């Protein structure tokens, strides 16, 4: 039998450069976590004055960016933390990482020489201050590019055509529309840019001291790649901006080696010079890897800054809603995903308004209210929502005398406010009923065989219970809620193995038959329970989607 073991006494490091923090997870050769670290942008790097890791630009509607240099300084800080821990960085055989998807970095002409000659006596942040043609990176929360989205869709023959070509219709946060906006509104920035990186390929570039390729999975979040051929699409490139292909560089598969770690890190932090940097990818694709999601009936729900629902399929049907990406851990198949912008930060806001800023109170409210919330339905948007495309605002409705058996003859009434416990339940039921409804409409399994929950809010048992009763299936969690950095560490090991074997090997060969002995194992955290309740929720969900459709007709823009 072929040996797929990893070299003993070696480590595999995975990062996650996300909206609010930079995280790191280190796995040993048995795939057990031996270290983890966190740099929280707002509190560890307060001089950038971000809130939740971002700047919300009050002068331009929907513009949300992050300071590019903050991500660089976070890496400086993280490597200091790791080298001051007990971990021997010299034993790290491979590194990979996750980036928040869609965010982009604009390297100024001439910066490749700065990258290739980093001075190990200085911090990265002190050397890269002049390396970017714009200091602010547009990120996934941005919604300022509606005009560019419509222009791009029109140029390629419509929204559905673009979705079938690239895996998604044009979305405001997607990198293609963001690049087009920079080209249209700041042409000097565009022309002065020699390379555009995603957050994922950006940090990989720092680590190899040269421009890293963009990986095919994260590239599918740009509206620029031909999803089936896995090459830049000429039609999409032309619809976006002139001379773009040379600024993007080449594509690579997620398991490919981006390069060896740059001498800077060998000298400054004592990494081994043979340490491999494996292509970085998006945070959601890496979560899929970290959750070992490989069965088409399984779904993952990630409850981080954004909420996402994703699974895998062999036969994707790109539509106007949802996203299709190449499978990040296999040469075959696809990843399908839905994304909500109003995730954890909106839960925090409702907690702060109605539950005295405490998760304990929030959970007590969930426990003391009944499923179906006495017919109360809420829509809570603190940010312009992606799914459905609705502006900021709260909307509340009540079906009087609702018992969950029938909605025949019942009309909803709009109300100003609920009592605090009902606000909390309306938020949570609303978020997961919307997920269930849209997931079914997108062709995701219903009910799923099981759900694996991850992200910061997956540590909340009351939320997990609600997911189980609304979706009607068991909910599992992994040992730690940061599956994106865990998945990145696992992909680092996978990339190392593929390089060592000289060919692609399935990622599962590393943990087959021993999953339970690794830090990748899942545990049952909430059970599906009452089937009758699941049907009642189906009715409630139908009604919610009807109200949602009316709200979109009245207030939406797509
Ligand atoms: P990201 O990786 O997108 O930056 P995380 O996955 O780290 O986000 O999740 C951070 C979020 O987790 C916080 O914004 C917080 O609201 C949420 N969170 C943490 N603990 C709880 C809890 N007990 N209940 C609900 N949400 C929580
Ligand atoms: C995915 C998306 C978000 C970010 C969050 O399309 O926009 O989930 O990846 O980091």
XYZ file of C-alpha atoms and ligand atoms in Angstrom:
595
model
C 0.000 0.000 0.000
C 1.269 3.432 -0.892
C 2.582 5.479 1.998
C 0.923 8.880 2.357
C 2.419 9.785 5.721
C 3.938 13.190 6.345
C 7.551 13.596 7.469
C 7.813 12.984 11.226
C 8.808 15.902 13.364
C 7.562 18.403 10.764
C 4.924 21.084 11.059
C 2.445 22.631 8.630
C 1.403 26.235 9.133
C -1.921 27.723 7.981
C -2.917 31.388 8.164
C -6.284 33.070 7.791
C -6.154 36.744 6.836
C -9.799 37.560 7.471
C -11.878 40.714 7.953
C -11.270 41.194 11.678
C -8.072 39.278 12.359
C -5.093 37.251 11.191
C -5.159 33.743 12.633
C -2.621 30.933 12.501
C -2.925 27.199 13.118
C -0.022 24.753 13.184
C -0.500 21.028 12.580
C 2.001 18.278 13.299
C 2.559 15.343 10.962
C -0.335 13.447 12.627
C -2.644 16.376 11.769
C -3.036 17.466 15.354
C -3.022 21.140 16.306
C 0.170 22.060 18.154
C -0.174 25.856 18.156
C -2.556 28.637 17.253
C -2.256 32.429 17.422
C -4.393 35.455 16.676
C -3.729 39.085 15.781
C -6.904 41.130 16.167
C -6.747 44.158 13.894
C -8.771 46.690 15.945
C -7.156 45.904 19.299
C -3.623 44.714 18.369
C -3.048 47.345 15.680
C -5.097 50.296 17.011
C -3.063 52.928 15.099
C -4.895 51.971 11.871
C -8.139 53.051 13.577
C -10.257 50.376 11.909
C -13.633 49.268 13.238
C -14.110 45.518 12.753
C -10.971 45.594 10.587
C -12.410 48.016 8.029
C -13.053 51.645 7.104
C -16.616 52.503 6.161
C -16.323 55.525 3.907
C -19.153 57.902 4.830
C -18.591 60.043 1.728
C -19.150 57.279 -0.858
C -22.234 55.118 -0.546
C -21.276 51.515 0.251
C -17.490 51.988 -0.007
C -15.729 49.690 2.470
C -11.955 49.220 2.432
C -9.109 48.063 4.658
C -5.605 49.537 4.912
C -3.331 47.198 2.934
C -0.379 47.898 5.236
C -2.364 46.726 8.266
C -2.409 43.226 6.772
C 1.388 43.470 6.293
C 1.992 44.607 9.864
C -0.318 41.861 11.130
C 2.002 39.342 9.466
C 5.041 40.951 11.172
C 3.273 40.712 14.510
C 2.044 37.159 13.937
C 5.511 35.882 13.016
C 6.943 37.531 16.138
C 4.273 35.824 18.239
C 4.966 32.444 16.644
C 8.716 32.745 17.000
C 8.381 33.817 20.645
C 6.246 30.739 21.355
C 7.808 27.321 21.923
C 7.390 26.421 18.283
C 10.540 25.696 16.270
C 9.778 27.531 13.009
C 12.676 25.657 11.404
C 10.543 22.502 11.478
C 7.777 23.955 9.344
C 7.804 22.009 6.076
C 5.077 23.994 4.307
C 2.885 27.055 4.764
C -0.399 28.008 3.156
C -3.199 30.401 3.935
C -6.677 31.785 3.488
C -7.606 35.288 2.506
C -10.983 36.949 2.842
C -12.365 36.444 -0.651
C -12.584 39.131 -3.380
C -10.453 41.815 -1.623
C -7.687 43.188 -3.843
C -4.223 44.735 -3.546
C -2.653 47.057 -6.146
C 1.149 46.782 -6.411
C 2.783 49.936 -7.725
C 5.052 49.681 -10.795
C 8.538 48.709 -9.637
C 7.431 46.987 -6.432
C 8.536 43.517 -7.471
C 12.103 44.632 -6.784
C 11.155 45.756 -3.263
C 9.582 42.329 -2.716
C 12.626 40.437 -3.930
C 15.137 42.357 -1.818
C 13.569 42.542 1.638
C 16.028 43.446 4.389
C 15.779 40.917 7.262
C 16.841 43.553 9.784
C 13.669 45.544 9.227
C 9.977 44.802 9.621
C 7.973 44.183 6.439
C 5.714 47.148 7.172
C 8.727 49.496 7.246
C 9.783 48.375 3.764
C 6.479 48.203 1.913
C 5.054 51.641 2.724
C 5.560 52.788 -0.862
C 4.738 49.537 -2.647
C 1.050 50.082 -3.411
C -0.615 52.343 -5.948
C -3.556 52.739 -3.573
C -3.191 52.339 0.180
C -6.766 51.140 0.684
C -7.865 47.721 -0.495
C -11.498 47.267 -1.474
C -12.915 44.299 0.436
C -15.837 41.890 0.258
C -18.129 44.157 2.304
C -17.979 46.918 -0.316
C -21.177 47.554 -2.264
C -20.192 50.661 -4.226
C -19.849 49.099 -7.691
C -23.432 48.480 -8.829
C -22.871 50.556 -11.962
C -19.768 48.566 -12.922
C -21.609 45.280 -12.295
C -24.359 46.226 -14.738
C -21.788 47.415 -17.331
C -19.846 44.147 -17.143
C -22.977 41.988 -17.319
C -24.229 43.945 -20.333
C -20.893 43.610 -22.128
C -20.841 39.795 -21.838
C -24.510 39.305 -22.771
C -26.348 39.499 -19.446
C -26.193 38.435 -15.807
C -26.999 34.765 -16.428
C -24.478 34.544 -19.261
C -21.767 35.953 -16.953
C -22.791 33.486 -14.253
C -22.555 30.550 -16.649
C -19.157 31.762 -17.832
C -17.533 32.682 -14.507
C -19.679 30.931 -11.849
C -21.476 34.054 -10.579
C -23.345 37.034 -11.921
C -21.559 40.337 -11.253
C -21.522 41.147 -7.544
C -20.457 44.453 -6.052
C -17.755 42.833 -3.907
C -16.292 40.731 -6.734
C -12.832 41.792 -7.852
C -13.650 42.415 -11.543
C -16.229 45.144 -10.797
C -13.853 46.584 -8.163
C -11.017 46.751 -10.696
C -13.330 48.360 -13.258
C -14.318 51.010 -10.732
C -10.661 51.826 -10.034
C -9.974 51.978 -13.784
C -12.951 54.340 -14.294
C -12.615 56.573 -11.254
C -8.850 56.502 -10.523
C -7.229 55.802 -13.913
C -3.815 56.922 -12.619
C -3.944 54.213 -9.944
C -4.879 51.576 -12.512
C -2.129 52.565 -14.931
C 0.451 52.791 -12.154
C -0.304 49.213 -11.040
C 1.973 46.431 -12.263
C 0.224 43.620 -10.435
C -3.165 43.022 -8.838
C -3.298 40.396 -6.091
C -6.206 38.944 -4.150
C -5.754 38.996 -0.359
C -4.794 35.318 -0.642
C -2.127 35.724 -3.344
C -0.986 38.977 -1.702
C 0.204 37.374 1.526
C 1.627 34.434 -0.442
C 3.624 37.010 -2.456
C 5.110 38.445 0.752
C 6.146 34.955 1.828
C 7.873 34.005 -1.440
C 9.303 37.475 -2.066
C 7.795 37.596 -5.577
C 4.343 37.880 -7.122
C 2.428 34.665 -6.409
C -0.155 33.281 -8.829
C -3.854 33.554 -8.034
C -5.316 30.132 -7.306
C -8.176 28.907 -9.504
C -10.677 28.595 -6.674
C -10.230 32.124 -5.345
C -10.075 33.406 -8.956
C -13.672 32.258 -9.419
C -14.624 35.065 -7.000
C -13.502 37.730 -9.469
C -15.995 37.481 -12.394
C -12.904 37.102 -14.597
C -12.152 33.367 -14.956
C -13.783 30.867 -17.292
C -15.079 28.429 -14.672
C -14.970 25.264 -16.825
C -11.687 25.947 -18.620
C -9.955 27.471 -15.578
C -8.295 30.206 -17.648
C -8.813 33.971 -17.667
C -11.813 34.664 -19.893
C -11.047 37.082 -22.750
C -14.679 38.218 -22.788
C -14.730 38.990 -19.085
C -11.301 40.668 -19.181
C -12.371 42.923 -22.067
C -15.595 43.822 -20.278
C -13.617 44.880 -17.189
C -10.542 46.965 -18.026
C -7.872 47.234 -20.751
C -4.512 45.477 -20.354
C -5.801 43.534 -17.366
C -4.439 40.051 -18.055
C -0.814 41.057 -17.616
C -1.631 42.700 -14.282
C -3.218 39.469 -13.014
C -0.402 37.053 -13.811
C -0.982 33.323 -14.176
C -3.479 31.022 -12.487
C -2.431 27.982 -10.420
C -4.224 25.071 -8.792
C -4.693 25.308 -5.024
C -2.348 22.374 -4.308
C 0.523 23.856 -6.374
C 3.730 25.160 -4.852
C 3.888 28.970 -5.049
C 7.608 28.967 -4.238
C 10.146 28.493 -1.474
C 9.938 30.786 1.529
C 11.904 34.006 0.879
C 15.399 34.387 2.449
C 13.955 37.281 4.534
C 11.966 34.801 6.677
C 14.847 32.322 6.873
C 17.169 34.974 8.261
C 14.724 36.913 10.432
C 12.619 34.069 11.860
C 14.804 30.964 11.291
C 12.489 29.228 8.850
C 14.081 26.363 6.954
C 15.150 27.486 3.472
C 13.368 24.427 1.987
C 10.026 25.395 3.516
C 7.411 25.391 0.748
C 4.737 28.025 0.312
C 1.656 26.332 -1.097
C -0.817 28.477 -3.052
C -3.116 30.444 -0.770
C -6.858 30.390 -1.421
C -10.076 32.010 -0.198
C -11.281 31.585 3.385
C -14.466 29.727 2.460
C -12.650 27.249 0.175
C -10.112 26.635 2.939
C -12.917 26.070 5.424
C -14.282 23.426 3.083
C -10.866 21.742 3.306
C -10.642 22.139 7.112
C -14.101 20.631 7.593
C -13.087 17.658 5.365
C -16.302 18.201 3.430
C -16.257 15.627 0.643
C -19.778 14.145 0.430
C -22.291 15.856 -1.881
C -25.148 15.602 0.708
C -23.240 17.477 3.419
C -23.468 21.222 3.934
C -21.210 23.562 5.872
C -22.414 26.741 7.526
C -19.749 29.264 8.435
C -20.737 31.917 10.956
C -17.898 34.448 10.836
C -18.103 38.124 9.954
C -20.081 36.921 6.936
C -22.400 33.918 7.075
C -21.875 31.407 4.299
C -23.426 28.075 3.327
C -21.451 25.755 1.100
C -21.150 22.227 -0.206
C -19.727 20.297 -3.132
C -21.322 19.039 -6.318
C -20.317 17.367 -9.580
C -22.951 19.125 -11.597
C -23.116 22.838 -10.795
C -25.818 25.052 -12.296
C -24.610 28.650 -12.055
C -27.615 30.948 -11.588
C -28.407 34.534 -10.720
C -28.113 33.682 -7.038
C -25.162 31.965 -5.366
C -21.649 31.130 -6.487
C -19.777 28.237 -8.084
C -16.013 27.741 -7.615
C -13.657 24.921 -8.635
C -13.268 22.382 -5.815
C -10.313 23.695 -3.755
C -9.056 20.237 -2.766
C -9.641 18.178 -5.881
C -8.986 18.363 -9.584
C -12.629 17.361 -10.165
C -15.941 18.802 -8.965
C -17.116 22.173 -7.759
C -17.863 24.086 -4.589
C -21.245 25.863 -4.388
C -21.883 28.687 -1.944
C -24.343 31.313 -0.709
C -23.124 34.400 1.162
C -24.757 36.778 3.639
C -23.145 40.050 4.617
C -25.233 40.462 7.778
C -23.696 37.692 9.850
C -21.891 38.054 13.192
C -21.781 41.852 13.266
C -25.568 42.038 12.904
C -26.014 39.378 15.605
C -23.739 41.500 17.818
C -25.787 44.598 17.074
C -29.096 42.910 17.971
C -27.446 41.460 21.092
C -26.245 44.959 22.077
C -29.612 46.601 21.445
C -31.901 44.016 23.032
C -29.837 41.670 25.233
C -27.611 44.053 27.191
C -24.502 43.227 25.159
C -24.324 39.710 26.537
C -24.360 36.392 24.655
C -25.710 34.779 27.846
C -28.765 37.063 27.768
C -29.088 36.554 24.029
C -29.115 32.777 24.519
C -31.532 32.997 27.460
C -33.938 34.899 25.159
C -33.608 32.185 22.527
C -34.381 29.540 25.130
C -37.359 31.288 26.659
C -39.125 31.914 23.311
C -40.932 29.232 21.295
C -39.924 27.997 17.834
C -41.857 29.940 15.142
C -41.806 32.945 17.475
C -45.619 33.247 17.686
C -45.688 34.200 13.986
C -43.114 37.018 14.245
C -40.737 37.412 11.297
C -37.836 39.875 11.111
C -35.344 41.113 8.504
C -32.279 42.770 10.022
C -29.777 44.479 7.725
C -27.043 46.663 9.183
C -25.084 46.408 5.940
C -26.401 46.372 2.407
C -27.287 42.664 2.115
C -26.117 40.378 -0.695
C -28.861 37.779 -0.345
C -31.454 39.206 -0.919
C -30.030 42.433 -2.368
C -31.664 44.795 0.144
C -30.450 48.065 1.660
C -29.776 48.774 5.344
C -32.949 48.608 7.442
C -34.972 46.471 9.860
C -38.428 45.125 8.857
C -40.765 43.274 11.204
C -43.994 41.401 10.491
C -46.408 39.366 12.556
C -48.934 36.654 11.617
C -51.562 36.784 14.352
C -52.753 33.429 15.717
C -50.084 31.508 13.805
C -49.734 27.913 15.008
C -47.532 26.600 12.222
C -50.196 24.356 10.663
C -51.505 26.658 7.987
C -51.001 30.119 6.718
C -54.227 30.013 4.706
C -56.154 33.202 5.134
C -53.515 34.736 7.408
C -52.146 38.115 6.413
C -49.035 39.636 7.875
C -49.026 42.971 9.633
C -45.955 45.206 9.679
C -44.923 46.344 13.176
C -42.371 48.792 14.577
C -40.777 46.589 17.224
C -41.044 43.269 19.068
C -40.356 42.585 22.728
C -36.572 41.981 23.239
C -36.707 38.144 23.437
C -38.771 38.013 20.234
C -36.288 40.330 18.476
C -33.499 37.844 19.226
C -35.517 34.849 18.018
C -36.750 36.721 14.921
C -33.137 37.511 13.998
C -31.866 33.952 14.434
C -34.872 32.224 12.841
C -34.808 34.799 10.056
C -31.130 34.212 9.252
C -31.458 30.420 9.100
C -34.862 30.304 7.397
C -33.391 32.531 4.710
C -30.412 30.167 4.391
C -32.657 27.138 4.136
C -34.935 28.794 1.562
C -32.136 30.047 -0.663
C -30.113 26.839 -0.306
C -33.126 24.826 -1.537
C -33.689 27.254 -4.397
C -30.004 26.937 -5.364
C -30.327 23.144 -5.528
C -28.396 22.349 -2.347
C -29.462 19.125 -0.575
C -32.679 19.384 1.420
C -32.574 18.279 4.109
C -28.791 17.995 4.118
C -27.362 14.667 5.354
C -25.671 16.737 8.027
C -24.444 20.261 8.616
C -20.962 21.096 9.848
C -20.912 24.501 11.524
C -17.817 26.657 11.881
C -16.779 30.306 12.466
C -16.866 32.405 15.656
C -20.616 32.002 16.302
C -20.507 28.206 15.954
C -19.346 28.131 19.594
C -22.889 29.200 20.542
C -24.948 26.104 21.438
C -28.321 27.912 21.272
C -27.588 28.997 17.707
C -26.564 25.430 16.762
C -29.871 24.124 18.205
C -31.846 26.565 16.055
C -29.936 25.491 12.924
C -30.718 21.827 13.645
C -34.441 22.410 14.086
C -34.804 24.734 11.099
C -32.837 22.550 8.641
C -34.074 19.278 10.168
C -30.682 17.604 10.354
C -27.892 16.972 12.828
C -25.283 19.686 13.285
C -21.612 18.876 13.834
C -18.711 21.089 14.827
C -14.951 20.691 14.686
C -12.607 21.124 17.653
C -11.899 24.783 16.922
C -14.114 27.314 15.169
C -11.379 28.678 12.863
C -11.620 26.100 10.099
C -10.152 28.501 7.523
C -6.683 28.537 9.114
C -6.987 24.839 9.991
C -7.913 24.101 6.364
C -4.980 26.197 5.195
C -2.602 24.152 7.392
C -4.109 20.960 5.995
C -3.706 22.257 2.444
C -0.087 23.129 3.250
C 0.425 19.462 4.134
C -1.502 18.380 1.030
C 0.586 20.617 -1.235
C 3.752 19.253 0.382
C 2.551 15.671 -0.259
C 1.616 16.342 -3.895
C 5.066 17.887 -4.473
C 6.737 14.943 -2.734
C 4.807 12.381 -4.825
C 5.337 14.352 -8.020
C 1.611 14.168 -8.786
C -1.803 15.121 -7.388
C -2.975 12.781 -4.614
C -6.440 13.014 -3.015
C -6.353 15.125 0.144
C -8.247 12.398 2.024
C -5.281 10.038 1.622
C -3.642 11.981 4.481
C -6.397 11.227 6.988
C -8.268 8.236 5.592
C -9.121 5.695 8.323
C -7.663 7.895 11.082
C -9.796 11.040 10.999
C -10.910 10.460 14.593
C -7.311 10.588 15.788
C -6.694 14.013 14.242
C -7.768 17.577 15.039
C -10.025 17.379 11.986
C -12.575 15.122 13.653
C -16.160 16.411 13.986
C -18.455 15.966 16.952
C -22.238 15.897 17.036
C -23.338 19.187 18.606
C -27.110 19.459 17.996
C -29.687 16.913 16.856
C -32.447 17.453 14.321
C -35.327 16.548 16.628
C -38.983 17.112 15.811
C -40.024 16.352 12.171
C -43.342 18.170 12.601
C -41.505 21.319 13.556
C -39.326 21.030 10.436
C -42.518 21.039 8.273
C -43.915 23.992 10.176
C -40.664 25.828 9.554
C -41.030 24.984 5.835
C -44.328 26.844 5.802
C -42.877 29.773 7.709
C -39.933 29.856 5.306
C -42.261 29.992 2.295
C -44.050 32.961 3.772
C -40.790 34.659 4.637
C -39.520 34.308 1.061
C -42.795 35.801 -0.249
C -42.368 38.839 2.006
C -38.702 39.032 1.054
C -39.587 39.036 -2.667
C -41.969 41.923 -2.099
C -39.287 43.830 -0.179
C -36.839 43.272 -3.038
C -39.401 44.546 -5.575
C -39.967 47.637 -3.475
C -36.452 48.406 -2.215
C -33.924 46.160 -4.000
C -31.723 47.050 -6.910
C -30.993 43.854 -8.840
P -13.809 36.252 10.700
O -12.911 35.060 10.505
O -14.760 36.490 9.564
O -13.073 37.517 11.071
P -14.699 34.769 13.047
O -15.036 33.436 12.457
O -13.430 34.880 13.820
O -14.767 35.923 11.956
O -15.925 35.182 13.981
C -15.909 36.355 14.736
C -17.309 36.596 15.278
O -17.704 35.516 16.140
C -17.426 37.835 16.138
O -17.781 38.974 15.348
C -18.508 37.445 17.162
O -19.724 38.149 16.930
C -18.792 35.976 16.914
N -18.910 35.241 18.175
C -17.940 34.942 19.054
N -18.462 34.286 20.134
C -19.797 34.166 19.924
C -20.906 33.604 20.664
N -20.723 33.012 21.841
N -22.132 33.671 20.113
C -22.337 34.252 18.917
N -21.338 34.804 18.191
C -20.087 34.775 18.681
C -17.513 35.195 0.176
C -17.453 36.464 0.928
C -17.119 36.423 2.385
C -15.646 36.662 2.624
C -15.413 36.811 4.114
O -18.013 35.377 -1.119
O -17.642 37.527 0.394
O -17.524 35.213 2.956
O -14.884 35.628 2.065
O -14.085 36.786 4.467
